[in-house]
Short mmCIF file of C-alpha atoms in Angstrom, two decimals:
data_model
loop_
_atom_site.label_atom_id
_atom_site.label_comp_id
_atom_site.label_asym_id
_atom_site.label_seq_id
_atom_site.Cartn_x
_atom_site.Cartn_y
_atom_site.Cartn_z
CA GLY T 4 103.67 96.43 106.02
CA GLU T 5 100.66 97.35 104.11
CA ASP T 6 100.48 101.32 103.85
CA VAL T 7 99.08 103.75 101.37
CA GLU T 8 100.57 107.28 101.53
CA GLN T 9 99.42 110.55 100.27
CA SER T 10 99.69 114.19 101.21
CA LEU T 11 97.12 115.37 103.42
CA PHE T 12 96.36 118.78 101.88
CA LEU T 13 96.37 120.38 98.31
CA SER T 14 95.28 123.88 97.43
CA VAL T 15 94.60 124.71 93.87
CA ARG T 16 93.08 127.77 92.03
CA GLU T 17 89.83 127.34 90.13
CA GLY T 18 90.58 126.51 86.49
CA ASP T 19 93.95 125.04 87.24
CA SER T 20 94.78 121.28 87.12
CA SER T 21 94.99 119.48 90.47
CA VAL T 22 97.57 116.71 90.90
CA ILE T 23 97.25 114.32 93.82
CA ASN T 24 99.92 111.90 94.33
CA CYS T 25 100.11 108.58 96.09
CA THR T 26 102.55 105.86 96.83
CA TYR T 27 101.51 102.13 97.74
CA THR T 28 103.34 99.15 99.13
CA ASP T 29 102.17 96.01 97.63
CA SER T 30 103.70 95.54 94.05
CA SER T 31 101.21 92.64 93.24
CA SER T 32 98.34 94.85 93.55
CA THR T 33 96.20 94.34 90.65
CA TYR T 34 93.80 97.32 90.79
CA LEU T 35 94.39 100.67 92.20
CA TYR T 36 91.50 103.16 92.96
CA TRP T 37 90.88 106.77 93.55
CA TYR T 38 87.71 107.33 95.86
CA LYS T 39 86.17 110.85 96.53
CA GLN T 40 84.41 111.90 99.87
CA GLU T 41 82.43 115.22 99.58
CA PRO T 42 81.36 116.79 103.04
CA GLY T 43 78.93 114.67 104.93
CA ALA T 44 78.94 111.69 102.64
CA GLY T 45 80.45 108.50 102.13
CA LEU T 46 83.44 107.44 99.73
CA GLN T 47 82.40 107.29 96.20
CA LEU T 48 84.49 105.45 93.56
CA LEU T 49 85.82 107.91 91.19
CA THR T 50 88.12 105.82 88.87
CA TYR T 51 90.38 102.85 88.95
CA ILE T 52 93.32 101.55 87.06
CA PHE T 53 94.40 98.05 86.26
CA SER T 54 98.06 97.33 87.01
CA ASN T 55 99.04 96.56 83.42
CA MET T 56 97.96 100.07 82.35
CA ASP T 57 100.13 103.22 82.58
CA MET T 58 97.40 105.82 82.08
CA LYS T 59 93.76 105.89 82.19
CA GLN T 60 91.68 109.00 80.99
CA ASP T 61 88.05 109.83 81.84
CA GLN T 62 86.99 113.13 80.95
CA ARG T 63 88.75 115.60 83.15
CA LEU T 64 90.44 112.84 85.08
CA THR T 65 93.77 111.33 84.26
CA VAL T 66 95.31 108.40 86.31
CA LEU T 67 99.06 107.67 85.82
CA LEU T 68 100.55 104.72 87.22
CA ASN T 69 104.34 104.18 87.81
CA LYS T 70 104.56 100.47 88.76
CA LYS T 71 108.39 100.56 89.22
CA ASP T 72 108.09 103.41 91.85
CA LYS T 73 104.60 102.11 93.17
CA HIS T 74 103.38 105.72 92.48
CA LEU T 75 99.90 106.63 91.46
CA SER T 76 98.58 110.15 90.59
CA LEU T 77 95.25 111.64 90.05
CA ARG T 78 95.07 114.71 87.66
CA ILE T 79 92.03 116.91 87.58
CA ALA T 80 91.92 119.28 84.69
CA ASP T 81 89.92 122.69 84.85
CA THR T 82 89.34 122.20 88.72
CA GLN T 83 85.93 123.37 89.52
CA THR T 84 84.62 124.24 93.02
CA GLY T 85 82.65 120.96 92.89
CA ASP T 86 85.87 119.07 93.15
CA SER T 87 86.48 120.30 96.67
CA ALA T 88 86.57 117.01 98.52
CA ILE T 89 88.74 114.53 100.17
CA TYR T 90 90.34 112.17 97.84
CA PHE T 91 91.57 108.74 98.76
CA CYS T 92 94.08 106.39 97.05
CA ALA T 93 93.59 102.75 97.61
CA GLU T 94 95.01 99.39 96.63
CA ILE T 95 93.76 95.97 96.67
CA LEU T 96 95.86 93.11 98.28
CA ARG T 97 95.92 89.31 97.41
CA ASP T 98 93.27 88.70 99.93
CA ASP T 99 91.03 91.09 98.14
CA LYS T 100 91.29 93.53 101.13
CA ILE T 101 91.38 97.19 99.98
CA ILE T 102 93.81 99.49 101.87
CA PHE T 103 92.99 103.24 101.88
CA GLY T 104 95.50 106.31 102.39
CA LYS T 105 94.56 108.87 104.85
CA GLY T 106 93.06 110.91 102.01
CA THR T 107 94.15 114.21 100.55
CA ARG T 108 91.75 117.34 101.32
CA LEU T 109 91.55 119.38 97.92
CA HIS T 110 90.84 123.06 98.62
CA ILE T 111 89.70 125.27 95.65
CA LEU T 112 90.95 128.93 95.70
CA PRO T 113 88.74 131.38 93.87
CA ASP W 27 71.90 106.93 96.92
CA SER W 28 74.69 104.41 96.78
CA GLY W 29 72.30 101.53 97.71
CA VAL W 30 74.19 100.81 100.99
CA THR W 31 72.10 101.94 104.03
CA GLN W 32 73.34 103.06 107.39
CA THR W 33 71.36 104.06 110.45
CA PRO W 34 71.40 106.03 112.29
CA LYS W 35 73.07 109.01 110.69
CA HIS W 36 73.85 110.62 113.95
CA LEU W 37 74.35 109.33 117.36
CA ILE W 38 75.22 111.04 120.57
CA THR W 39 75.75 109.00 123.71
CA ALA W 40 77.60 109.19 126.98
CA THR W 41 80.85 107.49 128.02
CA GLY W 42 80.47 103.85 129.16
CA GLN W 43 77.47 103.25 127.00
CA ARG W 44 76.81 100.88 124.40
CA VAL W 45 75.50 101.54 120.89
CA THR W 46 74.61 99.56 117.77
CA LEU W 47 75.15 100.63 114.24
CA ARG W 48 73.16 99.12 111.57
CA CYS W 49 74.03 98.47 107.78
CA SER W 50 72.09 97.05 104.98
CA PRO W 51 74.28 96.27 101.93
CA ARG W 52 73.70 96.96 98.37
CA SER W 53 71.27 94.41 96.67
CA GLY W 54 73.31 91.28 95.67
CA ASP W 55 76.41 92.12 97.83
CA LEU W 56 77.48 89.48 100.18
CA SER W 57 80.48 91.26 101.76
CA VAL W 58 80.18 93.80 104.45
CA TYR W 59 83.12 96.16 105.68
CA TRP W 60 83.17 98.28 108.75
CA TYR W 61 85.57 101.37 108.76
CA GLN W 62 86.07 103.90 111.40
CA GLN W 63 87.19 107.38 110.00
CA SER W 64 88.70 110.15 112.41
CA LEU W 65 90.49 113.13 111.62
CA ASP W 66 93.98 111.87 112.92
CA GLN W 67 93.83 108.28 111.86
CA GLY W 68 92.13 108.48 108.39
CA LEU W 69 90.20 105.56 107.47
CA GLN W 70 90.71 102.48 109.58
CA PHE W 71 89.67 98.96 108.46
CA LEU W 72 87.60 97.24 111.39
CA ILE W 73 86.18 94.08 110.20
CA GLN W 74 84.75 92.28 107.11
CA TYR W 75 81.85 89.76 106.85
CA TYR W 76 81.10 87.64 103.85
CA ASN W 77 77.80 85.84 103.61
CA GLY W 78 77.44 85.70 107.40
CA GLU W 79 81.05 84.69 108.12
CA GLU W 80 83.79 86.71 109.62
CA ARG W 81 86.49 87.24 106.70
CA ALA W 82 89.04 89.51 107.94
CA LYS W 83 89.92 91.75 110.93
CA GLY W 84 91.58 94.86 111.17
CA ASN W 85 92.19 97.33 113.90
CA ILE W 86 89.05 96.40 115.90
CA LEU W 87 89.00 96.86 119.46
CA GLU W 88 88.01 94.01 122.03
CA ARG W 89 85.04 96.55 123.12
CA PHE W 90 83.84 96.26 119.57
CA SER W 91 82.01 93.44 117.84
CA ALA W 92 80.06 92.86 114.73
CA GLN W 93 77.91 90.34 112.99
CA GLN W 94 76.18 89.66 109.70
CA PHE W 95 72.67 88.36 109.59
CA PRO W 96 70.95 85.66 107.40
CA ASP W 97 69.47 88.57 105.37
CA LEU W 98 72.96 90.23 105.07
CA HIS W 99 72.55 93.20 106.94
CA SER W 100 75.15 93.77 109.46
CA GLU W 101 75.51 95.50 112.88
CA LEU W 102 78.47 97.03 114.70
CA ASN W 103 78.24 97.04 118.44
CA LEU W 104 80.42 99.44 120.31
CA SER W 105 80.44 99.05 124.10
CA SER W 106 82.12 100.83 126.96
CA LEU W 107 82.39 103.76 125.07
CA GLU W 108 85.37 106.29 125.31
CA LEU W 109 85.63 109.82 124.14
CA GLY W 110 88.29 108.69 121.62
CA ASP W 111 85.52 106.60 120.01
CA SER W 112 83.93 109.71 118.65
CA ALA W 113 84.35 109.25 114.73
CA LEU W 114 82.45 108.24 111.63
CA TYR W 115 81.67 104.86 111.17
CA PHE W 116 81.31 103.63 107.49
CA CYS W 117 79.95 100.48 106.17
CA ALA W 118 80.78 99.31 102.56
CA SER W 119 79.60 96.32 100.56
CA SER W 120 80.81 94.48 97.62
CA VAL W 121 79.91 91.48 95.59
CA GLY W 122 82.50 89.37 97.14
CA GLY W 123 85.43 87.11 95.72
CA THR W 124 86.77 88.90 92.77
CA GLY W 125 83.88 91.24 92.07
CA GLU W 126 85.30 94.24 94.05
CA ARG W 127 88.59 94.15 92.01
CA THR W 128 86.83 96.00 89.15
CA TYR W 129 83.95 97.96 91.06
CA GLY W 130 85.76 98.55 94.49
CA TYR W 131 83.49 98.99 97.39
CA THR W 132 80.20 100.77 97.72
CA PHE W 133 80.06 103.01 100.71
CA GLY W 134 77.16 103.98 102.90
CA SER W 135 76.94 107.76 103.89
CA GLY W 136 78.25 106.78 107.55
CA THR W 137 76.96 107.17 111.19
CA ARG W 138 78.74 110.03 113.06
CA LEU W 139 78.95 108.95 116.64
CA THR W 140 79.91 111.49 119.34
CA VAL W 141 80.58 110.34 122.89
CA VAL W 142 80.12 112.92 125.38
#
């Protein structure tokens, strides 16, 4: 079935790197996404990666894609207090429907 | 401001009542999606409309219904409300077709529904 799995919680010390992992199910997914939800707000597209790429870097964000294992990760370098949020992994299916994971709550320790 | 407008932001109502949530999509977007977010179920897809027509249905209860109007705004109607319907309801929009493949969906800030 259609399912995107990710761990629910992650705690990281300020200044360290955060790595949020995700597994998806549809090997034909062409795009995979990371969304960020800050408290009291809607989801905001953080970054995306096209399926023919292994890696995408955007400032402090690095997305790694392992198509063989259907594994996606988001690395946030030099984690700041403003990075505290829920991060959703998502994949797009052939019918253009986007399936979201349950979200990983990133907690920043001082 | 994402460009997707949801009203009201907060709603408190009693069990058995009926409420209507409203969404105005981002200018130029033809698709509207409704999601329910609760602590234990995560983000659940409810329904999608494209240019006024229902396009996809997810885990939407029979007590819930939606529609998209000619001006592309959408309404989600929730009736015979139960305590378990308390959640954040998000609307998202996209261009439609293959447009969302690159840009994903644009989300509104949600309506928090509390059923007491």
